[in-house]
Structure formats: structure tokens, C-alpha cells
Short mmCIF file of N, CA and C and ligand atoms in Angstrom, two decimals:
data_model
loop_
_atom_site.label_atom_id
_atom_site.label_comp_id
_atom_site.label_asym_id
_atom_site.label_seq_id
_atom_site.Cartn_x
_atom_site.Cartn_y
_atom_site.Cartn_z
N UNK A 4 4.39 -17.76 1.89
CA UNK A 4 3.67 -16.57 2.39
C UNK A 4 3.68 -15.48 1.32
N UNK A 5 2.63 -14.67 0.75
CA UNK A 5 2.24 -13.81 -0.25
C UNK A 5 3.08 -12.68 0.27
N UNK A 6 3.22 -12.26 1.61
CA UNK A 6 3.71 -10.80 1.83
C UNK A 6 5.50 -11.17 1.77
N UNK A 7 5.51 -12.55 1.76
CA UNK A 7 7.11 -12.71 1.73
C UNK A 7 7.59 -11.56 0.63
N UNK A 8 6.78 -12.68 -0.35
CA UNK A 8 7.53 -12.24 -2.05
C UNK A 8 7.14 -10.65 -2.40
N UNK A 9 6.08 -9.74 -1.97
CA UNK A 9 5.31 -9.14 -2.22
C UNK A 9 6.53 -8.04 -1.48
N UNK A 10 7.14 -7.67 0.03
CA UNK A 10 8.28 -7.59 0.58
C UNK A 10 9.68 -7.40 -0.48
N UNK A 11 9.94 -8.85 -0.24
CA UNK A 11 11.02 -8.91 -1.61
C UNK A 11 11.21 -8.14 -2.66
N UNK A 12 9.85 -7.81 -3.49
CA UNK A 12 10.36 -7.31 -4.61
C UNK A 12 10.23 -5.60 -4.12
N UNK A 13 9.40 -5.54 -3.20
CA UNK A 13 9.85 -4.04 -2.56
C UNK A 13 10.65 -3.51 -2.15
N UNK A 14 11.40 -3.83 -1.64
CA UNK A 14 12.53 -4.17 -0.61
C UNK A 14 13.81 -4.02 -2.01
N UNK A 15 13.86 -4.96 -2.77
CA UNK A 15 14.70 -4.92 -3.85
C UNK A 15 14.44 -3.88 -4.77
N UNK A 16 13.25 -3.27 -5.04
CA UNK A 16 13.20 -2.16 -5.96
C UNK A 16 13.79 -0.94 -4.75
N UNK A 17 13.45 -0.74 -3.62
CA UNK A 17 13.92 0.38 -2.73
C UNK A 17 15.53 0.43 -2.88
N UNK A 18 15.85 -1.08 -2.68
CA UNK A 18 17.54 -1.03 -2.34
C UNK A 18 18.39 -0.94 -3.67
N UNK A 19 17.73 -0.93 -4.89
CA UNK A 19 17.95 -0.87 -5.91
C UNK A 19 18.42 0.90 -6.57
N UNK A 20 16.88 1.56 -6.19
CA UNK A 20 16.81 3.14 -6.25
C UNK A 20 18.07 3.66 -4.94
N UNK A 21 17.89 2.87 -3.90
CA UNK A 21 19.37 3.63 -2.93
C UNK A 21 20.77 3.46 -3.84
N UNK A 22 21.04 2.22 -4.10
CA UNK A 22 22.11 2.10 -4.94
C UNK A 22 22.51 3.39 -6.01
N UNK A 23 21.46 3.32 -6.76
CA UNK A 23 21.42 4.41 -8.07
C UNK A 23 21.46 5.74 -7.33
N UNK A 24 21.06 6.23 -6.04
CA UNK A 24 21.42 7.58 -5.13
C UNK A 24 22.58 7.47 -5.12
N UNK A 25 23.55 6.43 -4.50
CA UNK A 25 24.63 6.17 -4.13
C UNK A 25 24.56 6.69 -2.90
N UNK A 26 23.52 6.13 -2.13
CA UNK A 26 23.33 6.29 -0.57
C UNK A 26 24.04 5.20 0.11
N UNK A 27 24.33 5.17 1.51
CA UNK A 27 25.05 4.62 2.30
C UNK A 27 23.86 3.41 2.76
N UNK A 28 22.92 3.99 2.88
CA UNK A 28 21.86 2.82 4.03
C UNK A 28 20.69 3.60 3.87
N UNK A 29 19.84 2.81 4.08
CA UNK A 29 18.14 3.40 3.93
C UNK A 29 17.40 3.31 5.04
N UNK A 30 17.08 4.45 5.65
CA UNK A 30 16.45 4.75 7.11
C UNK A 30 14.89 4.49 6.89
N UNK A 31 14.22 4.86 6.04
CA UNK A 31 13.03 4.81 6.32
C UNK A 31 12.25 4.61 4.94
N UNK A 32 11.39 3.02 4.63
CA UNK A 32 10.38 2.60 3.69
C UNK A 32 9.55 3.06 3.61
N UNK A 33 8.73 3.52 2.72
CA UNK A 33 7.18 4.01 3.18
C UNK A 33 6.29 3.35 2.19
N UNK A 34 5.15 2.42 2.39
CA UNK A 34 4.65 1.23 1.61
C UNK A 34 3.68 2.20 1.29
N UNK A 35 2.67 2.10 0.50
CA UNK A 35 1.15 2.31 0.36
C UNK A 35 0.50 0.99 0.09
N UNK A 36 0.05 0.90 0.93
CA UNK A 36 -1.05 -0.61 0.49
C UNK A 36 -2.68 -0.28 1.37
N UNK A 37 -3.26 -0.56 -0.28
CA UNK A 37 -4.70 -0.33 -0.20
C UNK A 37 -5.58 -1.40 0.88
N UNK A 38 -6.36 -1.22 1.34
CA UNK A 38 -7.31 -2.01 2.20
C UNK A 38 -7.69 -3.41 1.36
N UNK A 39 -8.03 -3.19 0.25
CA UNK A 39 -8.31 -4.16 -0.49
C UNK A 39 -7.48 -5.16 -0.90
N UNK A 40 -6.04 -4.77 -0.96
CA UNK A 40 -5.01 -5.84 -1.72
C UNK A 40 -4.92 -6.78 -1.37
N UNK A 41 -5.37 -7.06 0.26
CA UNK A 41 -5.36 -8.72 0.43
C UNK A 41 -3.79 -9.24 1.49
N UNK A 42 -2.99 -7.68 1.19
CA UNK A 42 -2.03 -7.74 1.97
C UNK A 42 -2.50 -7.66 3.62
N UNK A 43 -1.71 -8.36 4.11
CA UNK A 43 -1.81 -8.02 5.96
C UNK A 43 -0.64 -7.46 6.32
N UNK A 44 -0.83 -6.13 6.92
CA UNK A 44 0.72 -5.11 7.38
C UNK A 44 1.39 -5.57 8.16
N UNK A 45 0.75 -6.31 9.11
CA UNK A 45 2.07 -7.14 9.99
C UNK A 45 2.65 -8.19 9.62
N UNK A 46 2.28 -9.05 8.55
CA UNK A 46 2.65 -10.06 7.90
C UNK A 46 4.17 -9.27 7.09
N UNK A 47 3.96 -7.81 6.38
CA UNK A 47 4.65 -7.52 5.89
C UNK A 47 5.85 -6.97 6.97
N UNK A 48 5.41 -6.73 7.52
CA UNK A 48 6.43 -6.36 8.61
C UNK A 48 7.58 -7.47 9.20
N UNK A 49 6.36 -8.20 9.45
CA UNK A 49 7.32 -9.82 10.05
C UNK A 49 8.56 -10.14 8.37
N UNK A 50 8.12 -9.79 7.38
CA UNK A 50 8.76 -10.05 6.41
C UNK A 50 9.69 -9.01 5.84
N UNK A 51 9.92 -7.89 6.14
CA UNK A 51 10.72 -6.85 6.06
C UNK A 51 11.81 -7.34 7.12
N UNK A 52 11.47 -7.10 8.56
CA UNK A 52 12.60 -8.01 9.66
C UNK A 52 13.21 -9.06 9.34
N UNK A 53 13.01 -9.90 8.81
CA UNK A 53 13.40 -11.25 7.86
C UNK A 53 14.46 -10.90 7.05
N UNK A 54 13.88 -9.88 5.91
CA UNK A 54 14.48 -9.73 4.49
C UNK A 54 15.70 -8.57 4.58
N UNK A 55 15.28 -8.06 5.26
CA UNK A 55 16.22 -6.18 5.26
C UNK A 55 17.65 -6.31 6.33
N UNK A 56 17.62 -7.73 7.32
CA UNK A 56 19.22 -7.76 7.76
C UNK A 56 20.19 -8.17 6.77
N UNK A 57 21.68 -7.75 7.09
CA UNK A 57 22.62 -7.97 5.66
C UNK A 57 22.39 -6.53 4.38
N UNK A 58 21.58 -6.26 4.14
CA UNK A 58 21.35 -5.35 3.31
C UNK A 58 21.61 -3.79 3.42
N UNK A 59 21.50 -3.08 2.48
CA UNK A 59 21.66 -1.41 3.19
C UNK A 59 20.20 -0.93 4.07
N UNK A 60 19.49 -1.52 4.07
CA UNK A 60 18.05 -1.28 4.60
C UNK A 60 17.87 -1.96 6.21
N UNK A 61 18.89 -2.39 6.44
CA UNK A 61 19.39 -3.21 7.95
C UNK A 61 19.05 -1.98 8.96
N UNK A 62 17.53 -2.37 9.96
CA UNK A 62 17.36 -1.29 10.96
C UNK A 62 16.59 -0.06 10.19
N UNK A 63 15.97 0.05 8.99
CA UNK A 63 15.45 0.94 8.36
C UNK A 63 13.84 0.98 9.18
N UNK A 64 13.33 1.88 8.87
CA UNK A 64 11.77 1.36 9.94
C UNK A 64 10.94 1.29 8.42
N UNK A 65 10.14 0.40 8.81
CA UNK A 65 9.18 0.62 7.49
C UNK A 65 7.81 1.04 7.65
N UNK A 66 7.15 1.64 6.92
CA UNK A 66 6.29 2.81 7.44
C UNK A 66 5.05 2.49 6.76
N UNK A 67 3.88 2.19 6.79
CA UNK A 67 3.05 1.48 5.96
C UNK A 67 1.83 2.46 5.82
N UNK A 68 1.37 2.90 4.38
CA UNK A 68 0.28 4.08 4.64
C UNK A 68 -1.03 3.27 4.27
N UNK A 69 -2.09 3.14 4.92
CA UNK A 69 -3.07 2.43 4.72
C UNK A 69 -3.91 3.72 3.68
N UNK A 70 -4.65 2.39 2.02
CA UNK A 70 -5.08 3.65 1.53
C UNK A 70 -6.46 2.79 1.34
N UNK A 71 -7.75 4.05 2.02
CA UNK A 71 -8.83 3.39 1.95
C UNK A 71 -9.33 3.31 0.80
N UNK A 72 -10.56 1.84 -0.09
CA UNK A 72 -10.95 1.55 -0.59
C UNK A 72 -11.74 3.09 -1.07
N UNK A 73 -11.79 3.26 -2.41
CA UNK A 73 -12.63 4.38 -2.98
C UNK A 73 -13.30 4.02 -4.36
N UNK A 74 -14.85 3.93 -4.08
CA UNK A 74 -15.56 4.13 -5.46
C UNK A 74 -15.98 4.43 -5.99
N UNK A 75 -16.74 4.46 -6.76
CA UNK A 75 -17.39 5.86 -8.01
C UNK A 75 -18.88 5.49 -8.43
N UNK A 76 -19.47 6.39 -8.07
CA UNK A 76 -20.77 6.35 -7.59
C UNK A 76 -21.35 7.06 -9.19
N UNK A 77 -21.59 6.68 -10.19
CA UNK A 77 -22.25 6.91 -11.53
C UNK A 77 -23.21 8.00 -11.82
N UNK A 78 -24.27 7.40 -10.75
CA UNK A 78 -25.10 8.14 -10.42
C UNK A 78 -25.03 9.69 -9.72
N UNK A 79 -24.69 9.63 -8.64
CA UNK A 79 -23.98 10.93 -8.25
C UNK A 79 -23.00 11.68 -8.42
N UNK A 80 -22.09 11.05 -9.72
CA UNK A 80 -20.89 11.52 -9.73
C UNK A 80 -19.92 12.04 -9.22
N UNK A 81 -19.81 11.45 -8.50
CA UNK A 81 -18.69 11.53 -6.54
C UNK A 81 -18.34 9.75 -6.37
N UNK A 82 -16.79 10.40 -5.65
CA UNK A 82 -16.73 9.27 -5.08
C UNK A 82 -16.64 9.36 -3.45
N UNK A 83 -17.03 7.99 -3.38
CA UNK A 83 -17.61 7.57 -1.73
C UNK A 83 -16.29 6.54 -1.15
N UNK A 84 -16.15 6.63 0.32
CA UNK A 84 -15.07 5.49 0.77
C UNK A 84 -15.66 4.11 1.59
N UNK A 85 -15.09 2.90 1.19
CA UNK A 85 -15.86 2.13 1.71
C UNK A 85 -14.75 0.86 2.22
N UNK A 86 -14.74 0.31 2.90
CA UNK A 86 -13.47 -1.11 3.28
C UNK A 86 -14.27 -2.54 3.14
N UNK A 87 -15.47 -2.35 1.92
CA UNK A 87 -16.06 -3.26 1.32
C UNK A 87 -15.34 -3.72 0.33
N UNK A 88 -15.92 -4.81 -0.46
CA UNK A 88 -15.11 -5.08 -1.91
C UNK A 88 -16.56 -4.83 -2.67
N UNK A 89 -17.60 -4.55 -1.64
CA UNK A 89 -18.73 -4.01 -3.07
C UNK A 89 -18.99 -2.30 -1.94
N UNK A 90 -18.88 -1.59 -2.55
CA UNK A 90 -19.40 -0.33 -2.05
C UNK A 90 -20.70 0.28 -2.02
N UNK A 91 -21.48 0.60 -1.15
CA UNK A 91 -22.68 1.32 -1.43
C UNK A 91 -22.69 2.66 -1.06
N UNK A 92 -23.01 4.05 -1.88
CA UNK A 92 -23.20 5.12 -2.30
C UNK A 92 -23.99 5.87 -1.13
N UNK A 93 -22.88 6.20 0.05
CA UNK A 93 -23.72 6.73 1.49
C UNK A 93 -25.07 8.09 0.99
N UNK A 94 -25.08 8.33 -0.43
CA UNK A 94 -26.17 9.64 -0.37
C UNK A 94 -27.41 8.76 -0.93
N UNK A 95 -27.15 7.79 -2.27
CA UNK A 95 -28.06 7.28 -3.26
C UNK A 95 -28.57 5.51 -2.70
N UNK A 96 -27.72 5.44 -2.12
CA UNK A 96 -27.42 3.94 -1.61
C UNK A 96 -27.46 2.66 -2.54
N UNK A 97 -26.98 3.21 -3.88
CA UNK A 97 -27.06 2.16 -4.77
C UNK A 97 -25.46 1.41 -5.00
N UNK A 98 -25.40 0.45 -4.58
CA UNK A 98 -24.22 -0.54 -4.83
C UNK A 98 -23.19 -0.24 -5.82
N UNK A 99 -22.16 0.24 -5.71
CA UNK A 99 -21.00 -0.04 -6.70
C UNK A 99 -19.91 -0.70 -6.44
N UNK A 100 -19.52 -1.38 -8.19
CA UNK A 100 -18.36 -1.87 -7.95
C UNK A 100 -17.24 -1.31 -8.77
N UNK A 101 -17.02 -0.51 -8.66
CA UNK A 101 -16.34 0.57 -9.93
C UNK A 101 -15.60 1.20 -8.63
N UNK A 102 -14.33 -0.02 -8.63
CA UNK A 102 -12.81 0.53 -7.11
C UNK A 102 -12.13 1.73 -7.78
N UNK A 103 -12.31 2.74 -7.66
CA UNK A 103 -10.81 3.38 -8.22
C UNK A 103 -9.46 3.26 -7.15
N UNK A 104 -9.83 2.85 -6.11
CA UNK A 104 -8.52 2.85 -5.30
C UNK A 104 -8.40 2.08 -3.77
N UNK A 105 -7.86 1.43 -3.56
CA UNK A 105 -8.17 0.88 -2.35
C UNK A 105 -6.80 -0.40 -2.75
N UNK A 106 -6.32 -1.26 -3.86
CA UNK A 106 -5.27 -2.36 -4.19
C UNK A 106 -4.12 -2.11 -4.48
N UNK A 107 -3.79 -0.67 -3.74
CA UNK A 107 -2.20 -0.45 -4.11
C UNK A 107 -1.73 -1.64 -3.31
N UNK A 108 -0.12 -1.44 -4.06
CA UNK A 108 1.17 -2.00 -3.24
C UNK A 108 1.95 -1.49 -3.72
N UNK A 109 2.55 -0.69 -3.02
CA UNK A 109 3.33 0.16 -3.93
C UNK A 109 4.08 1.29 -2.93
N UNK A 110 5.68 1.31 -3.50
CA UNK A 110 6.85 1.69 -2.45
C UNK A 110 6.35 3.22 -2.92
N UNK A 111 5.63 3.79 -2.09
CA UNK A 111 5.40 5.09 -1.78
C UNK A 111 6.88 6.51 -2.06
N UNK A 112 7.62 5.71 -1.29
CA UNK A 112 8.74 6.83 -0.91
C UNK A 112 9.51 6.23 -0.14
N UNK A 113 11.01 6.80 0.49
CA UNK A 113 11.74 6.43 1.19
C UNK A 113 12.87 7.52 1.35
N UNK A 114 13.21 6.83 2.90
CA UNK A 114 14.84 7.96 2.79
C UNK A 114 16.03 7.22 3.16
N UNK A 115 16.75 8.24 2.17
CA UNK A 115 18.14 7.46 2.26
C UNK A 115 19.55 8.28 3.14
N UNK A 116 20.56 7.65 3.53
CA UNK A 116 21.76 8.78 3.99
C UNK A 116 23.19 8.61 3.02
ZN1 ZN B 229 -24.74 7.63 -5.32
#
């Protein structure tokens, strides 16, 4: 499963940065993952419950910020939001594929005690 490993190395970079706090346990993950990445949030979830017992992150909630797909419209020089993988330009209506944002994965933030 992609969100296993994808989890894992999140999960290990979070519990990694608690360590270096010299925190006790980590209450709360906060993911950013773009619409586009291909990730599924409950997949990651089912895989956080899995991965985070035993660890300082045991009972932490994990918090997932959905970040919508955004692209860049050439022509109008604006960008437009779209949960396409090709975007079209709601003023000009000409097709782009120029993502600036939408494929994060990426440990946002977190808190520790
Ligand atoms: Zn346009």
C-alpha cells in the first residue's frame, strides 16, 4: 500500500523532530496533501493507526489539510483552482497544465508535550 510507506516516512520524520524537542509524546500531526498526489486520506489514516502504536505518537490525532489543485493561467496572469489534472482558466477558458500546487505531502506541523 503507497500510503503505508508514504505514513512511515512521515510519521518517522515527525517522531524524529519530537525527539530533537525532547518532547514526551506527540498530540497532534498535521499532513498537507494536495488533491492531486494520488494519496487517499483515509488510507493514510488506516495507516497512521497501524504505524503510531508503541511510539511517542501513540493516540496522537492526525489532522490532514486538503490543498486544492492550483494553476497558472499565462494568459491572464492569475491563478485559477481546479481538482482536474488538466485545468481550464474559469475567465479565458483556455486549458492549462502549468500545477503550481495541488501534490504536496508534506508534514505541515505538529504538537508536541
Ligand atoms: Zn485565463
Amino acid at each position: 500500500m503507497h500510503e503505508l510507506s508514504i505514513m512511515d516516512s512521515a510519521l518517522n520524520m515527525a517522531l524524529d523532530q519530537a525527539q530533537k524537542a525532547g518532547a514526551a509524546r506527540v498530540q497532534v500531526i498535521r499532513l498537507r496533501i494536495g488533491v492531486l498526489s494520488g494519496v487517499v486520506p483515509d488510507a493514510l489514516q488506516f495507516a497512521f493507526e497501524a504505524l503510531a502504536p508503541g511510539t511517542m505518537a501513540a493516540g496522537a490525532a492526525l489532522d490532514i489539510e486538503h490543498v486544492p489543485a492550483r494553476f497558472w493561467c499565462a494568459a491572464c496572469t492569475r491563478e485559477f483552482q481546479s481538482d482536474h489534472y488538466f485545468g481550464e482558466c474559469p475567465r479565458c477558458h483556455r486549458p492549462s497544465g502549468d500545477l503550481r500546487a495541488g501534490r504536496e505531502m508534506e508534514l505541515a506541523s505538529m504538537e508536541i508535550e
